Short mmCIF file of N, CA and C in Angstrom, two decimals:
data_model
loop_
_atom_site.label_atom_id
_atom_site.label_comp_id
_atom_site.label_asym_id
_atom_site.label_seq_id
_atom_site.Cartn_x
_atom_site.Cartn_y
_atom_site.Cartn_z
N UNK M 456 -15.07 -24.25 13.02
CA UNK M 456 -15.84 -23.09 12.70
C UNK M 456 -16.78 -22.79 13.86
N UNK M 457 -16.86 -21.50 14.24
CA UNK M 457 -17.74 -21.09 15.33
C UNK M 457 -19.12 -20.74 14.80
N UNK M 458 -20.14 -21.34 15.41
CA UNK M 458 -21.52 -21.04 15.06
C UNK M 458 -22.24 -20.51 16.30
N UNK M 459 -23.17 -19.60 16.07
CA UNK M 459 -23.95 -19.02 17.15
C UNK M 459 -25.42 -19.12 16.78
N UNK M 460 -26.21 -19.52 17.76
CA UNK M 460 -27.66 -19.56 17.55
C UNK M 460 -28.23 -18.28 18.14
N UNK M 461 -28.92 -17.54 17.27
CA UNK M 461 -29.58 -16.30 17.68
C UNK M 461 -31.02 -16.42 17.23
N UNK M 462 -31.91 -16.69 18.18
CA UNK M 462 -33.32 -16.93 17.84
C UNK M 462 -33.40 -18.17 16.96
N UNK M 463 -34.01 -18.02 15.78
CA UNK M 463 -34.14 -19.16 14.87
C UNK M 463 -33.04 -19.19 13.81
N UNK M 464 -32.03 -18.31 13.94
CA UNK M 464 -30.92 -18.26 12.97
C UNK M 464 -29.68 -18.95 13.52
N UNK M 465 -28.90 -19.56 12.63
CA UNK M 465 -27.57 -20.05 12.97
C UNK M 465 -26.59 -19.17 12.22
N UNK M 466 -25.66 -18.55 12.96
CA UNK M 466 -24.74 -17.57 12.39
C UNK M 466 -23.33 -18.14 12.42
N UNK M 467 -22.65 -18.02 11.27
CA UNK M 467 -21.28 -18.48 11.14
C UNK M 467 -20.33 -17.29 11.34
N UNK M 468 -19.49 -17.38 12.36
CA UNK M 468 -18.50 -16.33 12.61
C UNK M 468 -17.54 -16.23 11.43
N UNK M 469 -17.13 -17.35 10.85
CA UNK M 469 -16.19 -17.34 9.73
C UNK M 469 -16.76 -16.60 8.53
N UNK M 470 -18.05 -16.78 8.27
CA UNK M 470 -18.70 -16.08 7.16
C UNK M 470 -18.66 -14.56 7.38
N UNK M 471 -18.89 -14.14 8.62
CA UNK M 471 -18.82 -12.71 8.94
C UNK M 471 -17.40 -12.19 8.72
N UNK M 472 -16.41 -12.91 9.22
CA UNK M 472 -15.01 -12.50 9.08
C UNK M 472 -14.64 -12.40 7.60
N UNK M 473 -15.04 -13.40 6.79
CA UNK M 473 -14.74 -13.38 5.36
C UNK M 473 -15.35 -12.17 4.67
N UNK M 474 -16.58 -11.83 5.01
CA UNK M 474 -17.26 -10.69 4.39
C UNK M 474 -16.61 -9.37 4.82
N UNK M 475 -16.23 -9.27 6.10
CA UNK M 475 -15.56 -8.06 6.58
C UNK M 475 -14.22 -7.89 5.86
N UNK M 476 -13.49 -8.98 5.66
CA UNK M 476 -12.22 -8.91 4.93
C UNK M 476 -12.44 -8.41 3.50
N UNK M 477 -13.50 -8.87 2.83
CA UNK M 477 -13.82 -8.38 1.48
C UNK M 477 -14.04 -6.87 1.49
N UNK M 478 -14.82 -6.41 2.46
CA UNK M 478 -15.12 -4.99 2.56
C UNK M 478 -13.83 -4.19 2.75
N UNK M 479 -13.01 -4.60 3.71
CA UNK M 479 -11.79 -3.86 4.01
C UNK M 479 -10.77 -3.94 2.88
N UNK M 480 -10.69 -5.08 2.20
CA UNK M 480 -9.79 -5.20 1.05
C UNK M 480 -10.17 -4.21 -0.04
N UNK M 481 -11.45 -4.12 -0.34
CA UNK M 481 -11.91 -3.18 -1.37
C UNK M 481 -11.67 -1.74 -0.94
N UNK M 482 -11.93 -1.43 0.33
CA UNK M 482 -11.70 -0.06 0.83
C UNK M 482 -10.22 0.29 0.76
N UNK M 483 -9.36 -0.66 1.12
CA UNK M 483 -7.92 -0.41 1.08
C UNK M 483 -7.43 -0.21 -0.35
N UNK M 484 -8.10 -0.83 -1.31
CA UNK M 484 -7.73 -0.67 -2.72
C UNK M 484 -8.24 0.65 -3.30
N UNK M 485 -8.96 1.43 -2.49
CA UNK M 485 -9.37 2.74 -2.93
C UNK M 485 -10.83 2.90 -3.31
N UNK M 486 -11.61 1.83 -3.20
CA UNK M 486 -13.03 1.93 -3.50
C UNK M 486 -13.71 2.77 -2.41
N UNK M 487 -14.68 3.59 -2.82
CA UNK M 487 -15.43 4.39 -1.84
C UNK M 487 -16.39 3.49 -1.08
N UNK M 488 -16.91 4.00 0.03
CA UNK M 488 -17.90 3.23 0.80
C UNK M 488 -19.12 2.93 -0.07
N UNK M 489 -19.53 3.89 -0.87
CA UNK M 489 -20.70 3.70 -1.75
C UNK M 489 -20.43 2.60 -2.77
N UNK M 490 -19.25 2.63 -3.39
CA UNK M 490 -18.90 1.61 -4.38
C UNK M 490 -18.89 0.21 -3.77
N UNK M 491 -18.31 0.09 -2.58
CA UNK M 491 -18.25 -1.21 -1.90
C UNK M 491 -19.66 -1.67 -1.54
N UNK M 492 -20.46 -0.75 -1.02
CA UNK M 492 -21.83 -1.09 -0.64
C UNK M 492 -22.61 -1.60 -1.85
N UNK M 493 -22.49 -0.92 -2.97
CA UNK M 493 -23.20 -1.35 -4.18
C UNK M 493 -22.68 -2.70 -4.67
N UNK M 494 -21.37 -2.85 -4.67
CA UNK M 494 -20.77 -4.09 -5.17
C UNK M 494 -21.17 -5.30 -4.33
N UNK M 495 -21.20 -5.13 -3.00
CA UNK M 495 -21.49 -6.25 -2.10
C UNK M 495 -22.95 -6.27 -1.62
N UNK M 496 -23.75 -5.32 -2.12
CA UNK M 496 -25.18 -5.25 -1.79
C UNK M 496 -25.42 -5.15 -0.28
N UNK M 497 -24.73 -4.17 0.33
CA UNK M 497 -24.92 -3.88 1.75
C UNK M 497 -25.12 -2.38 1.91
N UNK M 498 -25.52 -1.95 3.08
CA UNK M 498 -25.72 -0.52 3.34
C UNK M 498 -24.38 0.18 3.55
N UNK M 499 -24.26 1.38 2.97
CA UNK M 499 -23.05 2.16 3.14
C UNK M 499 -22.82 2.49 4.62
N UNK M 500 -23.88 2.74 5.34
CA UNK M 500 -23.75 3.10 6.76
C UNK M 500 -23.13 1.96 7.57
N UNK M 501 -23.38 0.71 7.14
CA UNK M 501 -22.77 -0.44 7.80
C UNK M 501 -21.24 -0.38 7.66
N UNK M 502 -20.77 -0.02 6.47
CA UNK M 502 -19.33 0.07 6.22
C UNK M 502 -18.72 1.16 7.11
N UNK M 503 -19.40 2.29 7.20
CA UNK M 503 -18.92 3.39 8.04
C UNK M 503 -18.82 2.96 9.50
N UNK M 504 -19.86 2.30 10.00
CA UNK M 504 -19.85 1.84 11.40
C UNK M 504 -18.75 0.78 11.62
N UNK M 505 -18.58 -0.10 10.65
CA UNK M 505 -17.55 -1.13 10.74
C UNK M 505 -16.16 -0.50 10.81
N UNK M 506 -15.91 0.49 9.96
CA UNK M 506 -14.61 1.16 9.99
C UNK M 506 -14.40 1.88 11.31
N UNK M 507 -15.45 2.47 11.85
CA UNK M 507 -15.35 3.15 13.13
C UNK M 507 -15.02 2.18 14.26
N UNK M 508 -15.61 0.99 14.21
CA UNK M 508 -15.33 -0.03 15.23
C UNK M 508 -13.86 -0.46 15.23
N UNK M 509 -13.28 -0.56 14.04
CA UNK M 509 -11.92 -1.08 13.93
C UNK M 509 -10.84 -0.03 13.83
N UNK M 510 -11.23 1.25 13.84
CA UNK M 510 -10.25 2.32 13.63
C UNK M 510 -9.20 2.34 14.73
N UNK M 511 -7.95 2.33 14.32
CA UNK M 511 -6.84 2.39 15.26
C UNK M 511 -6.29 3.80 15.32
N UNK M 512 -6.21 4.45 14.17
CA UNK M 512 -5.72 5.82 14.13
C UNK M 512 -6.35 6.55 12.95
N UNK M 513 -6.50 7.84 13.11
CA UNK M 513 -6.89 8.70 12.01
C UNK M 513 -5.64 9.40 11.56
N UNK M 514 -5.60 9.77 10.35
CA UNK M 514 -4.43 10.50 9.90
C UNK M 514 -4.28 10.37 8.42
N UNK M 515 -3.15 10.82 7.99
CA UNK M 515 -2.88 10.83 6.57
C UNK M 515 -2.68 9.42 6.06
N UNK M 516 -3.10 9.23 4.83
CA UNK M 516 -2.97 7.96 4.13
C UNK M 516 -1.56 7.92 3.53
N UNK M 517 -0.74 6.97 3.94
CA UNK M 517 0.67 6.95 3.56
C UNK M 517 1.01 5.66 2.83
N UNK M 518 1.81 5.79 1.78
CA UNK M 518 2.31 4.65 1.03
C UNK M 518 3.82 4.82 0.84
N UNK M 519 4.47 3.78 0.33
CA UNK M 519 5.91 3.86 0.10
C UNK M 519 6.27 3.10 -1.17
N UNK M 520 7.31 3.60 -1.83
CA UNK M 520 7.83 2.93 -3.02
C UNK M 520 9.35 3.06 -2.98
N UNK M 521 10.05 2.00 -3.39
CA UNK M 521 11.50 2.09 -3.40
C UNK M 521 12.17 0.97 -4.16
N UNK M 522 13.20 1.33 -4.88
CA UNK M 522 14.06 0.36 -5.56
C UNK M 522 15.31 1.06 -6.04
N UNK M 523 16.42 0.38 -6.09
CA UNK M 523 16.71 -0.99 -5.69
C UNK M 523 17.10 -1.04 -4.21
N UNK M 524 16.29 -1.74 -3.42
CA UNK M 524 16.44 -1.75 -1.96
C UNK M 524 17.11 -3.04 -1.51
N UNK M 525 18.28 -2.90 -0.92
CA UNK M 525 19.05 -4.05 -0.44
C UNK M 525 18.40 -4.70 0.79
N UNK M 526 17.97 -3.88 1.73
CA UNK M 526 17.38 -4.38 2.98
C UNK M 526 15.85 -4.30 2.91
N UNK M 527 15.31 -4.85 1.85
CA UNK M 527 13.88 -4.81 1.55
C UNK M 527 13.03 -5.33 2.72
N UNK M 528 13.39 -6.47 3.27
CA UNK M 528 12.58 -7.08 4.33
C UNK M 528 12.59 -6.22 5.61
N UNK M 529 13.72 -5.64 5.92
CA UNK M 529 13.81 -4.76 7.09
C UNK M 529 12.95 -3.51 6.88
N UNK M 530 12.99 -2.94 5.68
CA UNK M 530 12.17 -1.76 5.36
C UNK M 530 10.69 -2.13 5.44
N UNK M 531 10.32 -3.30 4.90
CA UNK M 531 8.92 -3.76 4.99
C UNK M 531 8.47 -3.85 6.45
N UNK M 532 9.31 -4.40 7.31
CA UNK M 532 8.95 -4.55 8.73
C UNK M 532 8.73 -3.19 9.38
N UNK M 533 9.59 -2.22 9.06
CA UNK M 533 9.42 -0.88 9.61
C UNK M 533 8.11 -0.27 9.13
N UNK M 534 7.85 -0.36 7.82
CA UNK M 534 6.61 0.20 7.28
C UNK M 534 5.38 -0.43 7.94
N UNK M 535 5.38 -1.74 8.05
CA UNK M 535 4.25 -2.44 8.67
C UNK M 535 4.08 -2.03 10.14
N UNK M 536 5.19 -1.85 10.84
CA UNK M 536 5.11 -1.48 12.26
C UNK M 536 4.48 -0.10 12.45
N UNK M 537 4.51 0.73 11.42
CA UNK M 537 3.89 2.06 11.46
C UNK M 537 2.51 2.06 10.81
N UNK M 538 2.03 0.89 10.43
CA UNK M 538 0.70 0.81 9.84
C UNK M 538 0.66 1.14 8.36
N UNK M 539 1.81 1.15 7.71
CA UNK M 539 1.86 1.42 6.27
C UNK M 539 1.72 0.07 5.56
N UNK M 540 0.58 -0.13 4.91
CA UNK M 540 0.30 -1.43 4.31
C UNK M 540 0.37 -1.42 2.79
N UNK M 541 0.50 -0.25 2.19
CA UNK M 541 0.60 -0.20 0.73
C UNK M 541 1.99 0.29 0.38
N UNK M 542 2.77 -0.60 -0.19
CA UNK M 542 4.13 -0.24 -0.59
C UNK M 542 4.57 -1.14 -1.73
N UNK M 543 5.54 -0.64 -2.47
CA UNK M 543 6.15 -1.40 -3.55
C UNK M 543 7.66 -1.26 -3.38
N UNK M 544 8.29 -2.34 -2.97
CA UNK M 544 9.73 -2.36 -2.77
C UNK M 544 10.32 -3.49 -3.61
N UNK M 545 11.43 -3.21 -4.28
CA UNK M 545 12.07 -4.23 -5.10
C UNK M 545 13.58 -4.13 -4.99
N UNK M 546 14.22 -5.28 -5.08
CA UNK M 546 15.66 -5.31 -5.24
C UNK M 546 15.94 -5.06 -6.73
N UNK M 547 17.18 -4.86 -7.10
CA UNK M 547 17.53 -4.66 -8.51
C UNK M 547 17.19 -5.90 -9.33
N UNK M 548 17.47 -7.07 -8.76
CA UNK M 548 17.15 -8.33 -9.46
C UNK M 548 15.64 -8.46 -9.69
N UNK M 549 14.85 -8.17 -8.66
CA UNK M 549 13.39 -8.24 -8.81
C UNK M 549 12.88 -7.23 -9.84
N UNK M 550 13.44 -6.03 -9.81
CA UNK M 550 13.03 -4.99 -10.76
C UNK M 550 13.33 -5.41 -12.20
N UNK M 551 14.53 -5.91 -12.42
CA UNK M 551 14.90 -6.36 -13.77
C UNK M 551 14.05 -7.54 -14.22
N UNK M 552 13.80 -8.48 -13.34
CA UNK M 552 12.97 -9.63 -13.66
C UNK M 552 11.55 -9.18 -14.01
N UNK M 553 11.01 -8.25 -13.24
CA UNK M 553 9.68 -7.71 -13.48
C UNK M 553 9.61 -7.04 -14.86
N UNK M 554 10.56 -6.18 -15.13
CA UNK M 554 10.58 -5.44 -16.41
C UNK M 554 10.74 -6.40 -17.59
N UNK M 555 11.64 -7.35 -17.46
CA UNK M 555 11.93 -8.26 -18.57
C UNK M 555 10.84 -9.30 -18.82
N UNK M 556 9.93 -9.46 -17.86
CA UNK M 556 8.87 -10.47 -18.01
C UNK M 556 7.65 -9.90 -18.74
N UNK M 557 7.66 -8.61 -19.05
CA UNK M 557 6.49 -7.96 -19.63
C UNK M 557 6.80 -7.35 -20.99
N UNK M 558 5.77 -7.28 -21.82
CA UNK M 558 5.91 -6.54 -23.06
C UNK M 558 5.85 -5.05 -22.73
N UNK M 559 6.20 -4.20 -23.68
CA UNK M 559 6.16 -2.75 -23.45
C UNK M 559 4.73 -2.31 -23.10
N UNK M 560 3.75 -2.86 -23.79
CA UNK M 560 2.35 -2.48 -23.54
C UNK M 560 1.92 -2.92 -22.13
N UNK M 561 2.30 -4.14 -21.74
CA UNK M 561 1.95 -4.62 -20.40
C UNK M 561 2.61 -3.76 -19.33
N UNK M 562 3.88 -3.42 -19.55
CA UNK M 562 4.61 -2.61 -18.59
C UNK M 562 3.96 -1.23 -18.45
N UNK M 563 3.58 -0.64 -19.57
CA UNK M 563 2.92 0.67 -19.55
C UNK M 563 1.60 0.60 -18.78
N UNK M 564 0.81 -0.45 -19.02
CA UNK M 564 -0.46 -0.61 -18.31
C UNK M 564 -0.27 -0.78 -16.81
N UNK M 565 0.68 -1.62 -16.44
CA UNK M 565 0.93 -1.86 -15.01
C UNK M 565 1.46 -0.60 -14.34
N UNK M 566 2.35 0.12 -15.01
CA UNK M 566 2.87 1.36 -14.43
C UNK M 566 1.75 2.37 -14.25
N UNK M 567 0.83 2.43 -15.21
CA UNK M 567 -0.34 3.31 -15.07
C UNK M 567 -1.17 2.95 -13.86
N UNK M 568 -1.37 1.65 -13.65
CA UNK M 568 -2.12 1.19 -12.47
C UNK M 568 -1.41 1.60 -11.18
N UNK M 569 -0.09 1.38 -11.13
CA UNK M 569 0.66 1.76 -9.94
C UNK M 569 0.56 3.26 -9.69
N UNK M 570 0.71 4.07 -10.72
CA UNK M 570 0.62 5.52 -10.56
C UNK M 570 -0.75 5.90 -10.00
N UNK M 571 -1.81 5.34 -10.59
CA UNK M 571 -3.16 5.63 -10.09
C UNK M 571 -3.34 5.21 -8.65
N UNK M 572 -2.81 4.05 -8.28
CA UNK M 572 -2.91 3.57 -6.90
C UNK M 572 -2.18 4.51 -5.95
N UNK M 573 -0.97 4.92 -6.30
CA UNK M 573 -0.20 5.78 -5.42
C UNK M 573 -0.80 7.19 -5.33
N UNK M 574 -1.49 7.62 -6.37
CA UNK M 574 -2.13 8.95 -6.35
C UNK M 574 -3.24 9.04 -5.30
N UNK M 575 -3.75 7.91 -4.84
CA UNK M 575 -4.83 7.91 -3.84
C UNK M 575 -4.33 8.24 -2.45
N UNK M 576 -3.03 8.32 -2.26
CA UNK M 576 -2.47 8.54 -0.93
C UNK M 576 -2.14 10.02 -0.73
N UNK M 577 -2.16 10.45 0.54
CA UNK M 577 -1.82 11.82 0.88
C UNK M 577 -0.31 12.03 0.82
N UNK M 578 0.42 11.00 1.24
CA UNK M 578 1.88 11.08 1.30
C UNK M 578 2.46 9.78 0.74
N UNK M 579 3.49 9.91 -0.09
CA UNK M 579 4.24 8.75 -0.56
C UNK M 579 5.70 8.95 -0.19
N UNK M 580 6.25 7.96 0.49
CA UNK M 580 7.68 7.97 0.80
C UNK M 580 8.35 7.25 -0.35
N UNK M 581 9.24 7.95 -1.06
CA UNK M 581 9.90 7.40 -2.24
C UNK M 581 11.38 7.22 -1.96
N UNK M 582 11.88 6.02 -2.25
CA UNK M 582 13.28 5.67 -2.06
C UNK M 582 13.84 5.23 -3.40
N UNK M 583 14.86 5.93 -3.89
CA UNK M 583 15.40 5.55 -5.19
C UNK M 583 16.50 6.48 -5.64
N UNK M 584 16.86 6.36 -6.92
CA UNK M 584 17.89 7.21 -7.51
C UNK M 584 17.34 8.62 -7.70
N UNK M 585 18.24 9.58 -7.90
CA UNK M 585 17.82 10.97 -8.10
C UNK M 585 16.82 11.10 -9.25
N UNK M 586 17.07 10.38 -10.34
CA UNK M 586 16.17 10.43 -11.50
C UNK M 586 14.79 9.89 -11.14
N UNK M 587 14.73 8.74 -10.48
CA UNK M 587 13.45 8.13 -10.10
C UNK M 587 12.67 9.00 -9.11
N UNK M 588 13.39 9.62 -8.18
CA UNK M 588 12.71 10.48 -7.20
C UNK M 588 12.04 11.66 -7.90
N UNK M 589 12.72 12.25 -8.88
CA UNK M 589 12.11 13.35 -9.65
C UNK M 589 10.91 12.84 -10.43
N UNK M 590 11.00 11.63 -10.94
CA UNK M 590 9.91 11.01 -11.70
C UNK M 590 8.70 10.81 -10.79
N UNK M 591 8.92 10.29 -9.58
CA UNK M 591 7.82 10.09 -8.63
C UNK M 591 7.13 11.42 -8.32
N UNK M 592 7.94 12.47 -8.06
CA UNK M 592 7.37 13.78 -7.73
C UNK M 592 6.55 14.34 -8.89
N UNK M 593 6.99 14.08 -10.12
CA UNK M 593 6.29 14.61 -11.29
C UNK M 593 4.96 13.89 -11.54
N UNK M 594 4.91 12.60 -11.29
CA UNK M 594 3.73 11.80 -11.62
C UNK M 594 2.69 11.73 -10.52
N UNK M 595 3.08 11.94 -9.28
CA UNK M 595 2.14 11.77 -8.17
C UNK M 595 1.59 13.12 -7.73
N UNK M 596 0.29 13.18 -7.53
CA UNK M 596 -0.38 14.42 -7.12
C UNK M 596 -0.52 14.50 -5.61
N UNK M 597 0.54 14.20 -4.90
CA UNK M 597 0.49 14.21 -3.45
C UNK M 597 1.85 14.63 -2.93
N UNK M 598 1.96 14.70 -1.62
CA UNK M 598 3.26 15.02 -1.03
C UNK M 598 4.17 13.80 -1.18
N UNK M 599 5.35 14.02 -1.75
CA UNK M 599 6.33 12.95 -1.91
C UNK M 599 7.54 13.28 -1.04
N UNK M 600 7.81 12.41 -0.08
CA UNK M 600 8.98 12.56 0.79
C UNK M 600 10.04 11.62 0.24
N UNK M 601 11.20 12.16 -0.05
CA UNK M 601 12.23 11.37 -0.73
C UNK M 601 13.34 10.92 0.21
N UNK M 602 13.81 9.71 -0.06
CA UNK M 602 15.01 9.18 0.57
C UNK M 602 15.94 8.78 -0.58
N UNK M 603 16.90 9.66 -0.91
CA UNK M 603 17.80 9.38 -2.04
C UNK M 603 18.70 8.17 -1.77
N UNK M 604 18.80 7.32 -2.78
CA UNK M 604 19.67 6.14 -2.67
C UNK M 604 20.93 6.28 -3.52
N UNK M 605 21.03 7.35 -4.30
CA UNK M 605 22.22 7.57 -5.11
C UNK M 605 21.88 8.18 -6.46
N UNK M 606 22.91 8.35 -7.27
CA UNK M 606 22.77 8.93 -8.61
C UNK M 606 22.36 7.86 -9.61
N UNK M 607 21.55 8.25 -10.58
CA UNK M 607 21.14 7.34 -11.66
C UNK M 607 22.30 7.14 -12.63
N UNK M 608 22.36 6.00 -13.24
CA UNK M 608 21.52 4.82 -13.01
C UNK M 608 22.09 3.96 -11.89
N UNK M 609 21.23 3.50 -11.01
CA UNK M 609 21.64 2.57 -9.96
C UNK M 609 21.49 1.15 -10.51
N UNK M 610 22.56 0.41 -10.55
CA UNK M 610 22.52 -0.95 -11.09
C UNK M 610 22.82 -1.99 -10.02
N UNK M 611 22.72 -1.57 -8.76
CA UNK M 611 22.98 -2.46 -7.64
C UNK M 611 22.06 -2.07 -6.49
N UNK M 612 21.83 -2.99 -5.57
CA UNK M 612 20.98 -2.73 -4.42
C UNK M 612 21.67 -1.76 -3.46
N UNK M 613 20.87 -0.88 -2.87
CA UNK M 613 21.37 0.11 -1.91
C UNK M 613 20.58 -0.04 -0.61
N UNK M 614 21.29 0.00 0.49
CA UNK M 614 20.66 -0.13 1.80
C UNK M 614 19.96 1.18 2.18
N UNK M 615 18.69 1.07 2.54
CA UNK M 615 17.93 2.22 3.02
C UNK M 615 18.28 2.44 4.48
N UNK M 616 18.51 3.69 4.86
CA UNK M 616 18.78 4.03 6.25
C UNK M 616 17.46 3.94 7.02
N UNK M 617 17.25 2.82 7.72
CA UNK M 617 15.97 2.60 8.41
C UNK M 617 15.76 3.59 9.55
N UNK M 618 16.83 4.10 10.14
CA UNK M 618 16.66 5.11 11.19
C UNK M 618 16.11 6.40 10.59
N UNK M 619 16.56 6.77 9.40
CA UNK M 619 16.01 7.94 8.72
C UNK M 619 14.54 7.70 8.36
N UNK M 620 14.24 6.50 7.88
CA UNK M 620 12.86 6.14 7.56
C UNK M 620 11.98 6.26 8.82
N UNK M 621 12.46 5.75 9.94
CA UNK M 621 11.71 5.84 11.19
C UNK M 621 11.49 7.29 11.61
N UNK M 622 12.53 8.14 11.46
CA UNK M 622 12.38 9.56 11.81
C UNK M 622 11.29 10.21 10.96
N UNK M 623 11.30 9.89 9.66
CA UNK M 623 10.28 10.43 8.76
C UNK M 623 8.90 9.94 9.21
N UNK M 624 8.77 8.66 9.44
CA UNK M 624 7.47 8.09 9.84
C UNK M 624 7.01 8.66 11.18
N UNK M 625 7.93 8.85 12.12
CA UNK M 625 7.58 9.44 13.42
C UNK M 625 6.98 10.84 13.24
N UNK M 626 7.48 11.55 12.23
CA UNK M 626 7.01 12.94 12.05
C UNK M 626 5.69 13.03 11.27
N UNK M 627 5.31 11.98 10.55
CA UNK M 627 4.08 12.07 9.75
C UNK M 627 2.96 11.14 10.19
N UNK M 628 3.27 10.10 10.93
CA UNK M 628 2.25 9.18 11.39
C UNK M 628 1.68 9.72 12.68
N UNK M 629 0.34 9.87 12.71
CA UNK M 629 -0.30 10.44 13.90
C UNK M 629 -0.59 9.38 14.93
#
């Protein structure tokens, strides 16, 4: 652990890093600067300055959702390489396991949470069956860019065209 002596204080670099991670995690989850400041008992202006120090790009807030995705890990790598950190990708097996592990009430609650989370973004890239893509467009109050994976119902994993995904990201990521 790195410690620094500043006057009569001993400062832990790790403690600073941990607190900054808390701030950024909450901001990424959609909390406002004011909400984070109140929750962590810090000044809102500190959060603004911190974000300014670490800003890599300004631009639209982008998320992605897709299932059943055969090349899930490859799609994740592409999204991450473009700075897209909020996404939900599942294979058909993962989707079925997820659905079957929950009661109807739990599934409804979790789906509500996902919808609310995705609504916070300016653009959502949606990958799925024709039925699911229409569902995403109906529920999300933002621009939805679709990558069709086939006709419903899809009961098998489908490979996403990563070159098409890259073309889309090239056109919307600033």
